[in-house]
Amino acid sequence: MARGGESVLTRAVRILAAFGSGDTSLRVSDIAARADLHPATASRMVAELVEHGLLTRDGDRRVRIGLRLWELASRASPAVSLREAVMPFLEDLHAVVGQHVQVGVRDGTEVLFVERLSAPGAVINYTRIAGRLPLHASSSGQVLLAHAPHEVREQVLAGPLTRYTPNTITDPDRLRATLAAIRRQGYAYCPGHIHSDALGVAVPVSDGRQPAVATLSAIVPNDGNGRAVIPVLLTTARGITRALRSNH
Amino acid sequence: MARGGESVLTRAVRILAAFGSGDTSLRVSDIAARADLHPATASRMVAELVEHGLLTRDGDRRVRIGLRLWELASRASPAVSLREAVMPFLEDLHAVVGQHVQVGVRDGTEVLFVERLSAPGAVINYTRIAGRLPLHASSSGQVLLAHAPHEVREQVLAGPLTRYTPNTITDPDRLRATLAAIRRQGYAYCPGHIHSDALGVAVPVSDGRQPAVATLSAIVPNDGNGRAVIPVLLTTARGITRALRSNH
């Protein structure tokens, strides 16, 4: 019974995880293939998830993430509470900086982006809401890694450190020195680390107790003028800290 | 096995549903009570959900909604895609109207709010992100009900129609006439229907195929000056339709 139970939940999670960013609908056969389940099992599990509203069927024999799942996940989510506290500041920042501004939190050895505002025609950016990037490569990730517990930092430094561009930091010693500089300076500056056309600049967001419960970043063109966003990011992060502190 | 499976998923959903709006953390004993589960069962299920990252434990023997659940629900969610398309328009609307502006979709006989922007000190508003209201009472709900399938409309008209204030429409004939007027005029106007201090004004948002895939609304003070928001809501809804149409 315990094993049967465990396996139902595991399979349910595998089915939900089959939906990638932007896959708003999938066929049951695609779900079965991606979740590595027998088609009959996938079909039965999908039916069960539909019954609970966690998935819905659309007209075309395709399946979508259900509103009920989004509601259950969002209603009491720390990610959504953070987003709500951050949003007015992010709007002001976006009005001034344009381009992309975003907020991320650390989940394991990755940064998970909980909010992003983008201008039409802004520079290329690989971030999506509810998307992830590894900690060593992006400005957001480096800020979170600089303030992560010792074990997490050592785990990431032990590699592998994936290269995205010639500018990505893939040498552990250089990464260690960069993280120390971020703790000293208060920001991460990553010109062309993920894409050569884009500059990422990120600062930590404190809740008044921990130094980096989240990170605030801007992705701007990598044209040599990007340092101008550092003061406005630092100022905005202080405003967010004040708002988070008053929520305690 | 099928019954055991069904019951695991049912219990998991009951545990997730125990978290209400703003309950960012709960004790396992509270979860057991709210989900109507034996404490030992709740404790075992919570452990399993934590193992999958759908819940997390914080320092204080309390449990939270996990980032992984939020990520799975958000990554491919139609609610989030709608939000992303709507957001730039909602920001502009919020900059002009101030107060509360929000976007909702119909789920069964309720409106589920997928986004809200609020100004500090704005008029009272019962909406929360991922919160719900019944279709007959709010301006958002009336717009969605006016354009809902015949069966849904009849089901709501059959009652009960809960009264929130003396202005709430609780008479089925009056509600039917109001819905016809909304289809004709293109907006719902609800002074004091949910709270006597607040006026809700809502318009349908079309995706270019269906007349009301969502509703856009403003909650402003019920002071007799609220009609001014109707043109800006209608204009903004047209902009959103253009953006949604280009996504097809």
Coordinates of C-alpha atoms in Angstrom, one line a residue:
Chain A
M1 CA 0.0 0.0 0.0
A2 CA 2.8 2.4 0.9
R3 CA 4.7 1.4 -2.2
G4 CA 1.6 1.5 -4.4
G5 CA 0.9 5.0 -2.9
E6 CA 4.5 6.2 -3.5
S7 CA 4.3 5.1 -7.0
V8 CA 1.0 6.8 -7.8
L9 CA 2.4 10.1 -6.6
T10 CA 5.7 9.6 -8.4
R11 CA 3.8 8.8 -11.7
A12 CA 1.6 11.8 -11.2
V13 CA 4.6 14.1 -10.8
R14 CA 6.3 12.6 -13.8
I15 CA 3.1 13.3 -15.8
L16 CA 2.9 16.9 -14.7
A17 CA 6.7 17.3 -15.3
A18 CA 6.1 16.2 -18.9
F19 CA 4.8 19.6 -19.6
G20 CA 7.7 21.9 -20.4
S21 CA 7.8 25.7 -20.6
G22 CA 5.4 26.7 -23.3
D23 CA 3.8 23.2 -23.8
T24 CA 0.3 24.4 -23.1
S25 CA -1.2 21.2 -24.4
L26 CA 0.1 17.7 -25.1
R27 CA -1.4 14.5 -26.4
V28 CA -1.6 11.5 -24.0
S29 CA 0.8 9.6 -26.2
D30 CA 3.4 12.5 -25.9
I31 CA 2.9 12.5 -22.1
A32 CA 3.4 8.7 -22.0
A33 CA 6.6 9.0 -24.0
R34 CA 8.0 11.9 -22.0
A35 CA 7.1 10.4 -18.6
D36 CA 8.3 7.0 -19.6
L37 CA 5.0 5.3 -18.8
H38 CA 3.1 2.6 -20.6
P39 CA 0.4 4.3 -22.7
A40 CA -2.4 2.6 -20.8
T41 CA -0.9 3.7 -17.5
A42 CA -0.5 7.2 -18.7
S43 CA -4.1 7.2 -20.0
R44 CA -5.5 6.0 -16.7
M45 CA -3.4 8.4 -14.7
V46 CA -4.3 11.4 -16.9
A47 CA -8.0 10.4 -16.4
E48 CA -7.5 10.5 -12.7
L49 CA -5.7 13.9 -12.8
V50 CA -8.5 15.3 -15.0
E51 CA -11.0 14.1 -12.4
H52 CA -9.3 16.1 -9.8
G53 CA -9.0 19.2 -12.0
L54 CA -5.2 19.0 -12.0
L55 CA -5.3 18.4 -15.8
T56 CA -8.0 19.4 -18.2
R57 CA -8.9 18.0 -21.7
D58 CA -9.4 20.5 -24.5
G59 CA -11.5 19.8 -27.6
D60 CA -8.7 18.2 -29.6
R61 CA -7.9 15.1 -27.6
R62 CA -5.1 17.1 -26.0
V63 CA -4.5 17.7 -22.3
R64 CA -3.5 20.9 -20.4
I65 CA -2.4 21.8 -16.9
G66 CA -5.7 22.4 -15.0
L67 CA -6.6 25.7 -13.4
R68 CA -7.1 23.8 -10.1
L69 CA -3.4 22.8 -10.0
W70 CA -2.4 26.4 -10.7
E71 CA -4.8 27.5 -7.9
L72 CA -3.5 25.0 -5.4
A73 CA 0.1 25.8 -6.1
S74 CA -0.4 29.6 -6.1
R75 CA -2.9 30.3 -3.3
A76 CA -0.4 29.8 -0.5
S77 CA 2.9 29.7 -2.4
P78 CA 5.9 31.5 -0.9
A79 CA 6.9 32.2 -4.5
V80 CA 3.6 34.0 -5.1
S81 CA 3.8 35.9 -1.7
L82 CA 7.3 37.1 -2.7
R83 CA 6.0 38.1 -6.2
E84 CA 3.2 40.1 -4.7
A85 CA 5.6 42.0 -2.3
V86 CA 8.1 42.6 -5.2
M87 CA 5.7 43.5 -8.0
P88 CA 5.2 47.3 -7.3
F89 CA 9.0 47.7 -7.1
L90 CA 9.6 45.6 -10.2
E91 CA 7.1 47.7 -12.2
D92 CA 8.9 50.9 -11.2
L93 CA 12.3 49.3 -12.1
H94 CA 10.9 48.1 -15.4
A95 CA 9.5 51.6 -16.2
V96 CA 13.0 53.0 -15.8
V97 CA 15.3 50.2 -17.1
G98 CA 13.0 48.8 -19.8
Q99 CA 14.5 45.5 -21.2
H100 CA 14.1 42.6 -18.9
V101 CA 13.8 42.8 -15.1
Q102 CA 13.3 39.6 -13.0
V103 CA 13.2 38.0 -9.6
G104 CA 14.7 34.6 -8.8
V105 CA 15.1 32.3 -5.8
R106 CA 17.5 29.4 -5.3
D107 CA 16.1 25.9 -5.5
G108 CA 18.9 23.4 -5.0
T109 CA 21.7 24.2 -7.4
E110 CA 19.5 26.2 -9.8
V111 CA 17.9 29.6 -9.9
L112 CA 14.1 29.5 -10.4
F113 CA 12.6 32.7 -11.8
V114 CA 9.3 33.7 -10.1
E115 CA 8.7 36.8 -12.0
R116 CA 9.8 38.7 -15.1
L117 CA 8.8 41.8 -16.9
S118 CA 10.0 42.3 -20.4
A119 CA 9.7 45.2 -22.9
P120 CA 8.8 44.4 -26.6
G121 CA 12.0 44.3 -28.6
A122 CA 14.3 43.8 -25.6
V123 CA 17.6 42.0 -25.8
I124 CA 17.7 38.2 -26.0
N125 CA 17.0 36.5 -22.6
Y126 CA 16.7 32.8 -21.8
T127 CA 14.7 33.4 -18.6
R128 CA 11.0 32.4 -18.4
I129 CA 8.7 32.6 -15.5
A130 CA 9.0 29.3 -13.7
G131 CA 12.1 28.6 -15.7
R132 CA 15.5 27.7 -14.3
L133 CA 19.2 28.4 -14.9
P134 CA 22.2 26.8 -13.3
L135 CA 23.8 28.9 -10.5
H136 CA 27.3 29.4 -11.9
A137 CA 26.3 30.9 -15.3
S138 CA 23.8 33.7 -14.8
S139 CA 24.1 36.9 -12.7
S140 CA 21.1 35.9 -10.7
G141 CA 22.6 32.4 -10.0
Q142 CA 25.9 33.9 -9.0
V143 CA 24.3 36.2 -6.4
L144 CA 22.4 33.3 -4.9
L145 CA 25.4 31.0 -5.0
A146 CA 27.6 33.7 -3.3
H147 CA 25.1 33.6 -0.4
A148 CA 24.3 29.9 -0.4
P149 CA 25.2 27.5 2.4
H150 CA 28.8 26.3 2.2
E151 CA 27.8 22.7 1.1
V152 CA 25.8 24.1 -1.9
R153 CA 28.7 26.2 -3.0
E154 CA 31.1 23.3 -2.8
Q155 CA 28.7 21.1 -4.7
V156 CA 28.5 23.6 -7.5
L157 CA 32.2 24.3 -7.5
A158 CA 32.9 20.6 -7.8
G159 CA 31.3 20.9 -11.3
P160 CA 30.4 20.3 -14.0
L161 CA 30.3 24.0 -14.9
T162 CA 28.5 24.1 -18.3
R163 CA 29.9 26.6 -20.8
Y164 CA 27.3 28.8 -22.7
T165 CA 29.7 31.3 -24.3
P166 CA 33.4 31.9 -24.2
N167 CA 32.7 34.3 -21.3
T168 CA 30.9 31.7 -19.0
I169 CA 32.9 31.1 -15.9
T170 CA 33.8 27.4 -16.0
D171 CA 37.0 27.5 -13.9
P172 CA 36.2 26.7 -10.2
D173 CA 39.0 29.0 -8.9
R174 CA 37.8 31.9 -10.9
L175 CA 34.2 31.2 -9.9
R176 CA 35.3 31.1 -6.2
A177 CA 37.0 34.5 -6.6
T178 CA 34.0 35.9 -8.4
L179 CA 31.6 34.8 -5.6
A180 CA 33.9 36.5 -3.0
A181 CA 33.8 39.7 -5.1
I182 CA 30.0 39.6 -5.3
R183 CA 29.8 39.3 -1.5
R184 CA 32.2 42.3 -1.2
Q185 CA 30.7 44.5 -3.9
G186 CA 27.0 43.6 -3.5
Y187 CA 26.3 42.8 -7.1
A188 CA 27.0 40.3 -9.9
Y189 CA 28.0 41.6 -13.4
C190 CA 28.0 39.1 -16.2
P191 CA 28.6 40.5 -19.7
G192 CA 27.9 37.8 -22.2
H193 CA 28.0 34.9 -19.8
I194 CA 24.9 33.2 -21.2
H195 CA 24.5 34.9 -24.6
S196 CA 27.1 37.2 -26.0
D197 CA 24.6 40.0 -26.8
A198 CA 23.2 40.2 -23.3
L199 CA 24.6 41.6 -20.0
G200 CA 23.1 40.3 -16.7
V201 CA 23.4 42.4 -13.6
A202 CA 22.0 41.0 -10.3
V203 CA 21.8 42.1 -6.7
P204 CA 20.7 40.2 -3.6
V205 CA 17.3 40.8 -1.9
S206 CA 17.4 40.5 1.9
D207 CA 14.2 40.0 4.0
G208 CA 16.0 41.8 6.9
R209 CA 17.1 38.4 8.4
Q210 CA 18.8 36.5 5.6
P211 CA 21.1 38.3 3.2
A212 CA 19.7 36.8 -0.1
V213 CA 16.2 35.3 0.1
A214 CA 15.9 36.2 -3.6
T215 CA 17.8 38.1 -6.3
L216 CA 16.7 41.0 -8.5
S217 CA 18.3 41.3 -11.9
A218 CA 18.2 43.2 -15.2
I219 CA 19.2 41.8 -18.6
V220 CA 20.3 44.6 -20.9
P221 CA 22.3 44.9 -24.1
N222 CA 25.9 44.0 -23.8
D223 CA 27.1 47.3 -25.3
G224 CA 29.3 48.7 -22.6
N225 CA 26.7 51.0 -21.0
G226 CA 25.2 48.4 -18.6
R227 CA 26.9 49.6 -15.3
A228 CA 24.2 52.3 -15.1
V229 CA 21.7 49.8 -13.9
I230 CA 23.7 48.8 -10.8
P231 CA 22.6 51.8 -8.5
V232 CA 18.9 51.5 -9.5
L233 CA 19.0 47.7 -8.8
L234 CA 20.6 48.3 -5.4
T235 CA 18.1 51.0 -4.5
T236 CA 15.1 48.9 -5.6
A237 CA 16.4 45.9 -3.5
R238 CA 16.5 48.1 -0.4
G239 CA 12.9 49.1 -1.0
I240 CA 11.9 45.4 -1.4
T241 CA 13.7 44.5 1.9
R242 CA 11.7 47.2 3.7
A243 CA 8.5 45.8 2.3
L244 CA 9.4 42.2 3.2
R245 CA 10.5 43.2 6.7
S246 CA 7.1 44.8 7.4
N247 CA 5.5 41.5 6.5
H248 CA 7.3 39.5 9.3
Chain B
M1 CA -4.8 -1.0 -6.9
A2 CA -7.0 1.4 -8.9
R3 CA -8.9 2.3 -5.7
G4 CA -5.7 2.6 -3.7
G5 CA -4.3 4.9 -6.4
E6 CA -7.4 7.0 -6.6
S7 CA -7.3 7.5 -2.9
V8 CA -3.7 8.5 -2.8
L9 CA -4.3 11.3 -5.3
T10 CA -7.5 12.3 -3.6
R11 CA -5.7 12.6 -0.2
A12 CA -2.8 14.5 -1.8
V13 CA -5.2 17.0 -3.3
R14 CA -7.0 17.3 0.0
I15 CA -3.7 18.1 1.7
L16 CA -2.7 20.7 -0.8
A17 CA -6.2 22.2 -0.6
A18 CA -5.8 22.6 3.2
F19 CA -3.6 25.6 2.4
G20 CA -5.9 28.6 2.1
S21 CA -5.0 32.0 0.7
G22 CA -2.3 33.5 2.8
D23 CA -1.6 30.3 4.8
T24 CA 2.0 30.2 3.8
S25 CA 2.8 27.6 6.4
L26 CA 0.8 25.0 8.4
R27 CA 1.5 22.4 11.1
V28 CA 0.9 18.8 10.1
S29 CA -1.8 18.6 12.8
D30 CA -3.6 21.6 11.2
I31 CA -3.3 19.9 7.8
A32 CA -4.7 16.6 9.2
A33 CA -7.7 18.5 10.8
R34 CA -8.5 20.6 7.7
A35 CA -8.1 17.6 5.3
D36 CA -10.1 15.3 7.5
L37 CA -7.3 12.7 7.7
H38 CA -5.9 10.6 10.5
P39 CA -2.8 12.4 11.9
A40 CA -0.6 9.4 11.0
T41 CA -2.0 9.3 7.4
A42 CA -1.5 13.1 7.1
S43 CA 2.1 12.8 8.4
R44 CA 2.9 9.9 6.0
M45 CA 1.4 11.8 3.0
V46 CA 3.1 15.0 3.9
A47 CA 6.4 13.1 4.0
E48 CA 5.8 11.8 0.5
L49 CA 4.8 15.2 -0.8
V50 CA 7.9 16.7 0.7
E51 CA 10.0 13.9 -0.9
H52 CA 8.7 15.1 -4.3
G53 CA 9.2 18.8 -3.5
L54 CA 5.5 19.5 -3.7
L55 CA 5.6 20.6 -0.1
T56 CA 8.7 21.7 1.9
R57 CA 9.4 21.8 5.7
D58 CA 10.6 25.0 7.2
G59 CA 12.7 25.2 10.4
D60 CA 9.7 25.3 12.8
R61 CA 8.1 21.8 12.1
R62 CA 5.8 23.7 9.8
V63 CA 5.0 22.8 6.1
R64 CA 4.8 25.0 3.1
I65 CA 3.8 24.7 -0.6
G66 CA 6.9 23.6 -2.4
L67 CA 8.6 25.6 -5.2
R68 CA 8.4 22.5 -7.3
L69 CA 4.6 22.4 -7.2
W70 CA 4.4 26.1 -8.1
E71 CA 6.9 25.4 -11.0
L72 CA 5.0 22.3 -12.3
A73 CA 1.7 24.3 -12.1
S74 CA 3.1 27.5 -13.7
R75 CA 5.5 26.3 -16.4
A76 CA 2.8 25.3 -18.9
S77 CA -0.3 26.8 -17.3
P78 CA -2.9 28.5 -19.6
A79 CA -3.4 30.8 -16.6
V80 CA 0.2 31.9 -16.7
S81 CA 0.3 32.2 -20.5
L82 CA -2.8 34.5 -20.3
R83 CA -1.1 36.5 -17.5
E84 CA 2.1 37.0 -19.5
A85 CA 0.1 38.2 -22.5
V86 CA -2.1 40.5 -20.4
M87 CA 0.6 41.9 -18.1
P88 CA 1.9 44.9 -20.1
F89 CA -1.7 46.0 -20.7
L90 CA -2.6 45.6 -17.1
E91 CA 0.4 47.6 -16.0
D92 CA -0.6 50.5 -18.3
L93 CA -4.2 50.3 -17.1
H94 CA -3.0 50.2 -13.5
A95 CA -0.8 53.3 -14.0
V96 CA -3.9 55.2 -15.2
V97 CA -6.7 53.9 -13.1
G98 CA -4.7 53.2 -9.8
Q99 CA -6.9 51.3 -7.3
H100 CA -7.3 47.6 -8.3
V101 CA -7.2 46.1 -11.8
Q102 CA -7.5 42.4 -12.3
V103 CA -8.0 39.6 -14.8
G104 CA -10.2 36.6 -14.1
V105 CA -11.3 33.4 -15.9
R106 CA -14.3 31.2 -15.4
D107 CA -13.8 27.9 -13.7
G108 CA -17.2 26.1 -13.3
T109 CA -19.6 28.5 -11.6
E110 CA -16.9 30.7 -10.2
V111 CA -14.5 33.4 -11.4
L112 CA -10.8 32.6 -10.6
F113 CA -8.5 35.6 -10.6
V114 CA -5.2 35.0 -12.3
E115 CA -3.7 38.4 -11.8
R116 CA -4.3 41.6 -9.8
L117 CA -2.4 44.8 -9.4
S118 CA -3.3 47.0 -6.5
A119 CA -2.3 50.5 -5.3
P120 CA -1.4 51.1 -1.7
G121 CA -4.5 52.6 0.0
A122 CA -6.9 51.5 -2.7
V123 CA -10.6 50.8 -1.9
I124 CA -11.5 47.5 -0.2
N125 CA -11.4 44.5 -2.6
Y126 CA -12.0 40.8 -1.7
T127 CA -10.1 39.5 -4.7
R128 CA -6.8 37.7 -4.3
I129 CA -4.5 36.2 -6.9
A130 CA -5.7 32.5 -7.2
G131 CA -8.8 33.6 -5.3
R132 CA -12.4 32.9 -6.4
L133 CA -15.8 34.7 -6.3
P134 CA -19.2 33.4 -7.4
L135 CA -20.4 34.3 -10.9
H136 CA -23.6 36.2 -10.0
A137 CA -22.2 38.7 -7.5
S138 CA -19.1 40.3 -8.9
S139 CA -18.7 42.4 -12.1
S140 CA -16.0 39.9 -13.4
G141 CA -18.3 37.0 -12.7
Q142 CA -21.3 38.6 -14.4
V143 CA -19.3 39.2 -17.6
L144 CA -18.2 35.6 -17.7
L145 CA -21.7 34.4 -16.8
A146 CA -23.2 36.5 -19.6
H147 CA -21.0 34.7 -22.1
A148 CA -21.0 31.2 -20.5
P149 CA -22.6 28.2 -22.1
H150 CA -26.4 28.0 -21.7
E151 CA -26.2 25.1 -19.1
V152 CA -23.8 27.0 -16.9
R153 CA -26.1 30.1 -16.9
E154 CA -29.1 28.1 -16.1
Q155 CA -27.3 26.3 -13.3
V156 CA -26.3 29.6 -11.7
L157 CA -29.8 31.2 -12.2
A158 CA -31.3 28.1 -10.4
G159 CA -29.5 29.4 -7.3
P160 CA -28.7 29.8 -4.6
L161 CA -27.7 33.4 -5.2
T162 CA -25.8 34.5 -2.1
R163 CA -26.4 38.1 -0.9
Y164 CA -23.3 40.1 0.1
T165 CA -24.9 43.6 0.4
P166 CA -28.4 45.0 -0.3
N167 CA -27.2 45.7 -3.8
T168 CA -26.2 42.1 -4.7
I169 CA -28.5 40.7 -7.4
T170 CA -30.2 37.7 -5.9
D171 CA -33.4 37.7 -8.0
P172 CA -33.0 35.3 -11.0
D173 CA -35.1 37.4 -13.3
R174 CA -33.2 40.5 -12.6
L175 CA -29.9 38.6 -13.0
R176 CA -31.1 37.3 -16.4
A177 CA -32.0 40.8 -17.6
T178 CA -28.6 42.1 -16.3
L179 CA -26.7 39.5 -18.2
A180 CA -28.6 40.4 -21.4
A181 CA -27.7 44.1 -20.8
I182 CA -24.1 43.1 -20.3
R183 CA -24.0 41.3 -23.7
R184 CA -25.6 44.3 -25.3
Q185 CA -23.6 47.1 -23.7
G186 CA -20.2 45.2 -23.5
Y187 CA -19.6 45.8 -19.8
A188 CA -20.8 45.0 -16.3
Y189 CA -21.3 47.8 -13.8
C190 CA -21.7 46.6 -10.1
P191 CA -21.9 49.5 -7.6
G192 CA -21.7 48.0 -4.1
H193 CA -22.6 44.5 -5.1
I194 CA -19.9 42.8 -3.0
H195 CA -19.0 45.6 -0.6
S196 CA -20.9 48.9 -0.4
D197 CA -17.7 51.0 -0.6
A198 CA -16.5 49.5 -3.8
L199 CA -17.6 49.6 -7.5
G200 CA -16.7 46.8 -9.8
V201 CA -16.6 47.4 -13.6
A202 CA -15.7 44.5 -15.9
V203 CA -15.4 43.9 -19.6
P204 CA -15.0 40.7 -21.6
V205 CA -11.6 39.8 -23.2
S206 CA -11.9 38.0 -26.5
D207 CA -9.0 35.9 -28.0
G208 CA -10.4 36.7 -31.5
R209 CA -12.4 33.4 -31.5
Q210 CA -14.4 33.3 -28.3
P211 CA -16.1 36.4 -27.0
A212 CA -15.0 36.1 -23.4
V213 CA -11.9 33.9 -22.6
A214 CA -11.3 36.1 -19.7
T215 CA -12.5 39.3 -18.0
L216 CA -10.7 42.5 -17.2
S217 CA -12.0 44.6 -14.3
A218 CA -11.3 47.6 -12.1
I219 CA -12.4 48.0 -8.5
V220 CA -12.7 51.7 -7.7
P221 CA -14.4 53.7 -4.9
N222 CA -18.2 53.6 -5.1
D223 CA -18.5 57.4 -5.2
G224 CA -20.5 58.1 -8.4
N225 CA -17.4 58.8 -10.6
G226 CA -16.7 55.2 -11.6
R227 CA -18.2 55.3 -15.1
A228 CA -15.0 57.0 -16.3
V229 CA -13.1 53.6 -16.2
I230 CA -15.4 52.0 -18.8
P231 CA -13.8 53.4 -21.9
V232 CA -10.2 52.7 -20.7
L233 CA -11.2 49.1 -19.8
L234 CA -12.8 48.6 -23.3
T235 CA -9.8 50.0 -25.1
T236 CA -7.4 47.9 -23.0
A237 CA -9.4 44.7 -23.7
R238 CA -9.1 45.4 -27.4
G239 CA -5.3 45.6 -27.1
I240 CA -5.2 42.3 -25.2
T241 CA -7.3 40.7 -27.9
R242 CA -4.8 41.8 -30.5
A243 CA -2.0 40.3 -28.5
L244 CA -3.8 37.0 -27.9
R245 CA -4.8 36.8 -31.6
S246 CA -1.1 37.1 -32.7
N247 CA -0.3 34.1 -30.3
H248 CA -2.6 31.7 -32.2

